[in-house]
Each structure stands twice: as structure tokens, then as C-alpha cells.
Coordinates of N, CA, C and O in Angstrom, one line a residue:
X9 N 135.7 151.6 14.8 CA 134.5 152.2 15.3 C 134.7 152.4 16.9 O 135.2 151.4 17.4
X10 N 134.2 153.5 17.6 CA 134.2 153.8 18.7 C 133.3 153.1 19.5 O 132.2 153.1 19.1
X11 N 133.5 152.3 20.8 CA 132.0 151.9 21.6 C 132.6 152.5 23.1 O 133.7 152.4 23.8
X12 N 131.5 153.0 23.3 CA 131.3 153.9 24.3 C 130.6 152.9 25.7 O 129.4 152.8 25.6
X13 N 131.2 152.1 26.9 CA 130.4 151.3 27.7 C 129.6 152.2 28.5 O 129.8 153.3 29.0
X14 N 128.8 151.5 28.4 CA 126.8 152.5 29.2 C 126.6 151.7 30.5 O 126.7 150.5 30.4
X15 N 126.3 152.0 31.3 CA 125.5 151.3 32.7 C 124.2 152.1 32.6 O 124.2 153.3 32.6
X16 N 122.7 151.3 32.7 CA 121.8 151.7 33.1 C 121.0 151.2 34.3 O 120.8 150.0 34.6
X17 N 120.6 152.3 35.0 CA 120.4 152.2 36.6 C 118.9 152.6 37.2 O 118.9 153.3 38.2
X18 N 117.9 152.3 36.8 CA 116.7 152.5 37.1 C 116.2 151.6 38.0 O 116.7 150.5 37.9
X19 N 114.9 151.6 39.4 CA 114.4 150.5 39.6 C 113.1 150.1 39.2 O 112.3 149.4 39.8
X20 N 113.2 150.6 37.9 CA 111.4 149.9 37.0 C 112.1 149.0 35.7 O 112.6 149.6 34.8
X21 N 112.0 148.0 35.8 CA 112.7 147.5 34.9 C 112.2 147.4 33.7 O 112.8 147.0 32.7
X22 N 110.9 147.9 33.5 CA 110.5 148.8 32.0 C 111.4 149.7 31.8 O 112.1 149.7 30.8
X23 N 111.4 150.4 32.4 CA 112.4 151.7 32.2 C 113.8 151.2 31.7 O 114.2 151.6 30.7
X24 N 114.6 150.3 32.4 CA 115.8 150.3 32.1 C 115.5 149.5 30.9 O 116.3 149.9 30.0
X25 N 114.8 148.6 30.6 CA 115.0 148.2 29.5 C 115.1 148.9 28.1 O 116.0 148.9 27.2
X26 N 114.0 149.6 28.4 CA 113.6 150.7 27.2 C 114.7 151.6 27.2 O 115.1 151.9 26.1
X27 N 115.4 152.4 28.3 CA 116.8 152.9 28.0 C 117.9 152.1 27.4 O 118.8 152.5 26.7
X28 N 117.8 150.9 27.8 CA 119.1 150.7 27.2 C 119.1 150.0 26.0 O 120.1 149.5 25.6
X29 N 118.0 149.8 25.4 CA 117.1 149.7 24.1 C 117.8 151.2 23.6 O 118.9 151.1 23.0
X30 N 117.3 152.5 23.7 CA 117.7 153.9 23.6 C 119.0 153.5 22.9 O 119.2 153.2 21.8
X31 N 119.5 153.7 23.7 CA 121.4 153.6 24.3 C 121.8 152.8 23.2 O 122.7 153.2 22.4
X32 N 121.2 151.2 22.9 CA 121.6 150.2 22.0 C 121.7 150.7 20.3 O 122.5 150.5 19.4
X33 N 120.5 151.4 20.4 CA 120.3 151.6 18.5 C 120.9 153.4 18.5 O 120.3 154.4 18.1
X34 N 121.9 153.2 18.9 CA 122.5 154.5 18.7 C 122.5 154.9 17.1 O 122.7 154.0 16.3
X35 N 122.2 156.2 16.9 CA 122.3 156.9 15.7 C 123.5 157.5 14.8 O 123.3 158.4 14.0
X36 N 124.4 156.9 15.1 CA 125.7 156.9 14.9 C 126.4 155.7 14.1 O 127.6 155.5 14.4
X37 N 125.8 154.9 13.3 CA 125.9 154.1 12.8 C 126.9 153.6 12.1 O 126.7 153.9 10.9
X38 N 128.0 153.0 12.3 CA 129.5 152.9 11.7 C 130.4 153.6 11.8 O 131.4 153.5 11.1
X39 N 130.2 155.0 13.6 CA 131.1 155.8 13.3 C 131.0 155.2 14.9 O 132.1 155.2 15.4
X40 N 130.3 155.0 15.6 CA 130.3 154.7 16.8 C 129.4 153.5 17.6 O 128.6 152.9 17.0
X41 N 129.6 153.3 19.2 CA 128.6 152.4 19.1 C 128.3 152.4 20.4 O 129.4 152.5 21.0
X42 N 127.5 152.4 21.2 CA 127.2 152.5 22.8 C 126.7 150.9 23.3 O 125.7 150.3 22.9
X43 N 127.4 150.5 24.1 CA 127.3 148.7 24.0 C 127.1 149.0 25.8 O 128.0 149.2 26.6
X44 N 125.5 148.9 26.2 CA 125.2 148.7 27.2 C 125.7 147.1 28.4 O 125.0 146.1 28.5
X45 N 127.0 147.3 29.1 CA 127.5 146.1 30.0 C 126.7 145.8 30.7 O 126.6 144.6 30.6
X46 N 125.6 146.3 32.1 CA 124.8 146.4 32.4 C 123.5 147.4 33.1 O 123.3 148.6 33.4
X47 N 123.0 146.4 33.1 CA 121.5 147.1 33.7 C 121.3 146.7 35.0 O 121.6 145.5 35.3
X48 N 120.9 147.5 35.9 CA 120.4 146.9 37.2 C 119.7 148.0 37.7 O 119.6 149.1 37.0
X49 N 119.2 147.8 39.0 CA 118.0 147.9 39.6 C 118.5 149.1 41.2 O 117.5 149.3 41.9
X50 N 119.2 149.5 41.4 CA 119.6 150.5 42.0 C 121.1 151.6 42.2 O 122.2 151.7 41.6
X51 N 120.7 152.0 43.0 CA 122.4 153.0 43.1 C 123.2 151.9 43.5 O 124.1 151.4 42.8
X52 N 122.7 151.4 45.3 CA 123.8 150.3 45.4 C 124.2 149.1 45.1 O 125.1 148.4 45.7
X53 N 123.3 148.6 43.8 CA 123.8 147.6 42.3 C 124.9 148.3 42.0 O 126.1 148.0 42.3
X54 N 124.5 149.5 41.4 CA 125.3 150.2 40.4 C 127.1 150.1 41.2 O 128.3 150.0 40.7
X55 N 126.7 150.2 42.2 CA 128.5 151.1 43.2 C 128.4 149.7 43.3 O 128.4 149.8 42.1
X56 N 128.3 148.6 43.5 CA 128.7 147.2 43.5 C 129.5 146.5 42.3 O 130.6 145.9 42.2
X57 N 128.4 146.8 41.3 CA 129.3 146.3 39.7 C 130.1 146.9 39.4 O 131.0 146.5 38.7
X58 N 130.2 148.8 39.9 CA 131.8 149.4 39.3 C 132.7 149.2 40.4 O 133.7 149.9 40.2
X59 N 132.7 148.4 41.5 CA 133.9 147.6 42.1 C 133.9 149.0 43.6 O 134.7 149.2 44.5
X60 N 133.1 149.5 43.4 CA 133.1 150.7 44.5 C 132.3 150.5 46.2 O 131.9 151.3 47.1
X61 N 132.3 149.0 46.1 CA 132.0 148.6 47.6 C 133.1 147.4 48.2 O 133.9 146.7 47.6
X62 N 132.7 147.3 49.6 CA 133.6 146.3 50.3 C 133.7 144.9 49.5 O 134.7 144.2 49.1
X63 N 132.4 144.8 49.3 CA 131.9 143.6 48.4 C 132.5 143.4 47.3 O 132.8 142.1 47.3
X64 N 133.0 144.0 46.0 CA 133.4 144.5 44.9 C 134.4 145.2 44.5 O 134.2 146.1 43.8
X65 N 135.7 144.8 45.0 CA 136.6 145.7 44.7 C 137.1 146.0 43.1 O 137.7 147.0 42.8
X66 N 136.7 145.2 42.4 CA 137.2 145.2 41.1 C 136.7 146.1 39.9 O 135.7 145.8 39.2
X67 N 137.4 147.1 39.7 CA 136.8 148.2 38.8 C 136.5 148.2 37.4 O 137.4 148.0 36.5
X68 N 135.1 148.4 37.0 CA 134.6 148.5 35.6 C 135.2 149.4 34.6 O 135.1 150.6 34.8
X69 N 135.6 149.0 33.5 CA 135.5 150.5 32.4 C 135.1 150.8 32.0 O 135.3 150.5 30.8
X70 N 133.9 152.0 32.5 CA 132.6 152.6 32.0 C 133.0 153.8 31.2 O 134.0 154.5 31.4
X71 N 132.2 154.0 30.4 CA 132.2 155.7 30.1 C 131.4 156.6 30.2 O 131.6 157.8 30.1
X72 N 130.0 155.9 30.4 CA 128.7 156.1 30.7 C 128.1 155.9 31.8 O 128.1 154.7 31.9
X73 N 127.3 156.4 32.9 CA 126.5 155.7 33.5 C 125.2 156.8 33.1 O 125.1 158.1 33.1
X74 N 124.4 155.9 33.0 CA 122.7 156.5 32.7 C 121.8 156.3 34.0 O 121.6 155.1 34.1
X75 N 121.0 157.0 35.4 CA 120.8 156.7 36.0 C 119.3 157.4 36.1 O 119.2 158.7 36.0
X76 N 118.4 156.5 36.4 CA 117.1 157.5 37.1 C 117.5 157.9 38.4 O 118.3 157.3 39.2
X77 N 116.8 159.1 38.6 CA 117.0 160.3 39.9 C 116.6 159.5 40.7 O 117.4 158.9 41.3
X78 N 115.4 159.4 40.9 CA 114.0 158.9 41.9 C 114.1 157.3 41.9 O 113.6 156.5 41.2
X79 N 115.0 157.1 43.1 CA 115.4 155.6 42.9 C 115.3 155.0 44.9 O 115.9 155.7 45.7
X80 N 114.8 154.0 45.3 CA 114.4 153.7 46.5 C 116.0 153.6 46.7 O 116.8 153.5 45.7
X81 N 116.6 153.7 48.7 CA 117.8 153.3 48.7 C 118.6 154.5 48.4 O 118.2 155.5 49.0
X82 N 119.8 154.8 47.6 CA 120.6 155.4 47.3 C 119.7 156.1 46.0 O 119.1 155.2 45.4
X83 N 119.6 157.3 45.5 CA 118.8 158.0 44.5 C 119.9 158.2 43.9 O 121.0 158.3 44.4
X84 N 119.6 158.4 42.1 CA 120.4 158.9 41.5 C 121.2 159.8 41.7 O 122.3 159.7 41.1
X85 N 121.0 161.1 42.5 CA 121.8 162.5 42.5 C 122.9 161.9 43.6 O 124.1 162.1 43.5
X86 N 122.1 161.0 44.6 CA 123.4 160.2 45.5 C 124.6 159.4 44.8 O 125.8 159.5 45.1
X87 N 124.0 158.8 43.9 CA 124.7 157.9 43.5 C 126.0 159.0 42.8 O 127.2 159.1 43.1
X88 N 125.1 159.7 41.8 CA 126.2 161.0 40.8 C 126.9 161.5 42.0 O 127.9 162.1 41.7
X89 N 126.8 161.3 43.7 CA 127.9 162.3 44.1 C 129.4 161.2 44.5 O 130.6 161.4 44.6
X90 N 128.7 160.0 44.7 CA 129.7 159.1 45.2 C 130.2 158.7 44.0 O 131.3 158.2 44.2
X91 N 129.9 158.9 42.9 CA 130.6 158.6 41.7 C 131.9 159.9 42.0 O 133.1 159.8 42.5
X92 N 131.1 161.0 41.6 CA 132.1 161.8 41.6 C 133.3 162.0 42.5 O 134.2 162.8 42.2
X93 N 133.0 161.1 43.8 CA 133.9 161.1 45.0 C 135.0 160.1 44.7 O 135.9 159.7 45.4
X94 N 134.7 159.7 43.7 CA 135.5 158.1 43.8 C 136.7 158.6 42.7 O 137.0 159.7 42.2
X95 N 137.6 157.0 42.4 CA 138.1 156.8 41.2 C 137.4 157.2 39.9 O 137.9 157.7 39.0
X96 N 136.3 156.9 40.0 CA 135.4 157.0 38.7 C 135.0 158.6 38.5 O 133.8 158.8 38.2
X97 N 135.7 159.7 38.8 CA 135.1 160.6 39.2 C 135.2 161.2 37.3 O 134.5 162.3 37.2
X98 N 135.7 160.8 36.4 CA 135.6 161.1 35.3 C 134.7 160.6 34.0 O 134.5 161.0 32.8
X99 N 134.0 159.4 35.3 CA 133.2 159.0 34.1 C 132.0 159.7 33.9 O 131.7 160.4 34.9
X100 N 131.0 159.9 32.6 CA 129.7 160.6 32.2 C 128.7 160.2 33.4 O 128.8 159.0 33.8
X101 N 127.7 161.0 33.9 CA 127.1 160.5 34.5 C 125.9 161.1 33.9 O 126.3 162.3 33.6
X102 N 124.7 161.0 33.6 CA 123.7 161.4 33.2 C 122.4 161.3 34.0 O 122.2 160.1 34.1
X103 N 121.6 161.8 34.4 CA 120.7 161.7 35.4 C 119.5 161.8 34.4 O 119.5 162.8 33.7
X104 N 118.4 160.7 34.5 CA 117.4 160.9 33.8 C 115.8 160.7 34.8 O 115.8 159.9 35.7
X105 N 114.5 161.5 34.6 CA 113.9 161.6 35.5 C 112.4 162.0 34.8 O 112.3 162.7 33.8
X106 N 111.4 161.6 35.6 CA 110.5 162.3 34.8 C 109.9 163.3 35.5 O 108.8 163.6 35.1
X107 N 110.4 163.9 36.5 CA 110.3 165.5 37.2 C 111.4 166.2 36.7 O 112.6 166.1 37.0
X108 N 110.9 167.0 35.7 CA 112.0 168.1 35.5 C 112.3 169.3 36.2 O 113.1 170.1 35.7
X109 N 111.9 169.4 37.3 CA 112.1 170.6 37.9 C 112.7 171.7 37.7 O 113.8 171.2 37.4
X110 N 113.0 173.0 37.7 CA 114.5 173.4 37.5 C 115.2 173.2 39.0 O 116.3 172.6 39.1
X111 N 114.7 173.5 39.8 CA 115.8 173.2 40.8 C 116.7 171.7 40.7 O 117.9 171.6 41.0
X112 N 116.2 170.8 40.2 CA 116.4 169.5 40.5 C 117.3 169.3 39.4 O 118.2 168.5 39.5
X113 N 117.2 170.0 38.3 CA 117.7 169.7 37.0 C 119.2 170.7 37.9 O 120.2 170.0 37.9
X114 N 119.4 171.8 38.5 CA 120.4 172.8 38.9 C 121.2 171.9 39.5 O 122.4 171.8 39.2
X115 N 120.3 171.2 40.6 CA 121.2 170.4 41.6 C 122.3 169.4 41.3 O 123.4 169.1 41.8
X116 N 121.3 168.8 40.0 CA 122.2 167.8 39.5 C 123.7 168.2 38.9 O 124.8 167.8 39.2
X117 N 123.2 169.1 37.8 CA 124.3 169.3 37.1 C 125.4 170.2 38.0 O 126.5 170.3 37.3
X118 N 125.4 170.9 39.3 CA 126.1 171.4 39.9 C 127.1 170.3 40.8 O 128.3 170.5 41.1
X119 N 126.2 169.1 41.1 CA 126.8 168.3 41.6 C 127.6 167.4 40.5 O 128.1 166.3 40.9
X120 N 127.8 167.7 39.1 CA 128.8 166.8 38.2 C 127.9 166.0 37.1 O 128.3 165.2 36.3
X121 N 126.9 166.1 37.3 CA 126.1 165.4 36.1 C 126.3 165.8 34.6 O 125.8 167.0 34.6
X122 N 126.8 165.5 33.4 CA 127.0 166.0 32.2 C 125.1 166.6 31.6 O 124.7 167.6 31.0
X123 N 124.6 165.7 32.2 CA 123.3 165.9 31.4 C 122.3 165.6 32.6 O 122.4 164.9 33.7
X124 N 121.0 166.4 32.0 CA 119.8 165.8 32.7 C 119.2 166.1 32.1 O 119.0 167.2 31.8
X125 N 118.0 164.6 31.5 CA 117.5 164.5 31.1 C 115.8 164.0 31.1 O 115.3 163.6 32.2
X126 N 115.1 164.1 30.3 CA 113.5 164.3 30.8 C 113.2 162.3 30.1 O 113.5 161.7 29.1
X127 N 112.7 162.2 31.1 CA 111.9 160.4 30.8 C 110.5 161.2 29.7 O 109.8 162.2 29.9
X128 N 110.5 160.2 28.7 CA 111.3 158.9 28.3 C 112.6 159.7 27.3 O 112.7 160.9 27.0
X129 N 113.3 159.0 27.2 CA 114.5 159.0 26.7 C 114.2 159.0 24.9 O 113.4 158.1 24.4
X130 N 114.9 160.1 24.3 CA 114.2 159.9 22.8 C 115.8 159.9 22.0 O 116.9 160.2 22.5
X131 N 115.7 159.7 21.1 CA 117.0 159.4 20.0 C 117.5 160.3 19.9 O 118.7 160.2 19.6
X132 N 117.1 161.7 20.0 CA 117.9 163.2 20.1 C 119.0 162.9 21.2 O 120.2 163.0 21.2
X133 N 117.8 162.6 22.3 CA 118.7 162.7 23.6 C 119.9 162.0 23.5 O 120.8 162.8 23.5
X134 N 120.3 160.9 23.4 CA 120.8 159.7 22.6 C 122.1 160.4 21.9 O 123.2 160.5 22.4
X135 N 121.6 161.0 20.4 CA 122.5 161.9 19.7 C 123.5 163.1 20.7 O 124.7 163.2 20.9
X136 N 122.4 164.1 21.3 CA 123.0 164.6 21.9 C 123.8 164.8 23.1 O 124.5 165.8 23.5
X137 N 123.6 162.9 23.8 CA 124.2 162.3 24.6 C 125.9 162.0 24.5 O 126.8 162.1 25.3
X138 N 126.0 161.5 23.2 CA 127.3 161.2 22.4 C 127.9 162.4 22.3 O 128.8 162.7 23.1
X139 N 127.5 163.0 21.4 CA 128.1 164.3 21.6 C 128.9 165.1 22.5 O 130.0 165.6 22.5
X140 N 128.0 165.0 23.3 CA 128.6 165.8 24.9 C 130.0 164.9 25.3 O 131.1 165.4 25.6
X141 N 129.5 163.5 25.0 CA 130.4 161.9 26.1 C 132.3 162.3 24.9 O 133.5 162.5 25.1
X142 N 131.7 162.1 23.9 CA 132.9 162.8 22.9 C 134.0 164.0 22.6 O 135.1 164.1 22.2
X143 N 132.8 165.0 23.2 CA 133.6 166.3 22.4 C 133.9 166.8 23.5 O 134.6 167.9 23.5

């Protein structure tokens, strides 16, 4: 069975819970598995645990990161560009938000985001999430 590692990056920790709740009961049952390593509470958590600060040299093997946009500090679209600047510049990055904008939705995915998606997070998205992270 396939497991796909997820990072989720919100700073409402309802939110991250409930995403990585999402992420946990993937719909792919015996063919795959999304095994959330961690959860935390901003962009610069997130660049800290994938080993991408002074602090943290030691690199994670993600294949996922799930992040809200609208984040105090470093905001998700920041975080998706320093992802993309780095070593990790291959991993999924997903931007999730509950302003859909189109501009915002444009910006993201020009700047390398696989997906962007609308809060809350539903089991389609999930489905449709794998899909993309796979094929």
C-alpha cells in the first residue's frame, strides 16, 4: 500500500485538526494511505520541521504539504514560494483557504501550488487531492 506523508499548516488549531482528520480517513482504502507526520501552527513551524532554517538543517520526506493561505507571520502563498525555492521544490503543495477569490486562487497556482482549495476541506477534495499527488 502506498502512504503518501502530509504536513498540515494552519494557525486555528480546529482547522488543522479537522484537516488532518480529512487527510487521515482517506478514501482509498487498501490501495493507499496519507499518514499525516505533522501539524503545526505556522509557515515558519512548517520551514523549521522540513529542516529549511538555520535552526533545522535536517530534511523531512514529505510529499504533501496542506497549508492555509491566511496565516499571521509567513502566509501560506509565502511559504508555497520558499518551498518552491528550496530543495523541496518537488514536493505537493496545496493551499487551502476560505477566500476563494479568483485572483488569489491565480496567484497561487502560478506561483506552484498543485491545488487550491476552498475551507472546509471535504472527502472529494481529499480524493481529488491523491489523484493529482499520484498521476
Amino acid at each position: 500500500m502506498k502512504k503518501l506523508r502530509a504536513i498540515v499548516v494552519d494557525d486555528d488549531s480546529g482547522q488543522r485538526m479537522y484537516a488532518a482528520r480529512m487527510l487521515r480517513t482517506s478514501p482509498f482504502e487498501g490501495i493507499a494511505e496519507i499518514v499525516v507526520i505533522a501539524s503545526v501552527e505556522s509557515g515558519e513551524a512548517a520551514l523549521k520541521f522540513l529542516g529549511l532554517t538555520a535552526e533545522n538543517e535536517v530534511k523531512v520526506d514529505v510529499d504533501l504539504i496542506l497549508s492555509d493561505h491566511d496565516m499571521t507571520g509567513i502566509s501560506g502563498y509565502e511559504l508555497l514560494l520558499e518551498l518552491k525555492n528550496s530543495e523541496l521544490n518537488n514536493v505537493a503543495v496545496v493551499i487551502i483557504s476560505a477566500d476563494g477569490h479568483e485572483e488569489r486562487i491565480k496567484k497561487c497556482m502560478d506561483g506552484g501550488a498543485l491545488m487550491f482549495l476552498e475551507k472546509p476541506l471535504r472527502a472529494k477534495d481529499v480524493a481529488n487531492l491523491y489523484n493529482a499527488i499520484v498521476n
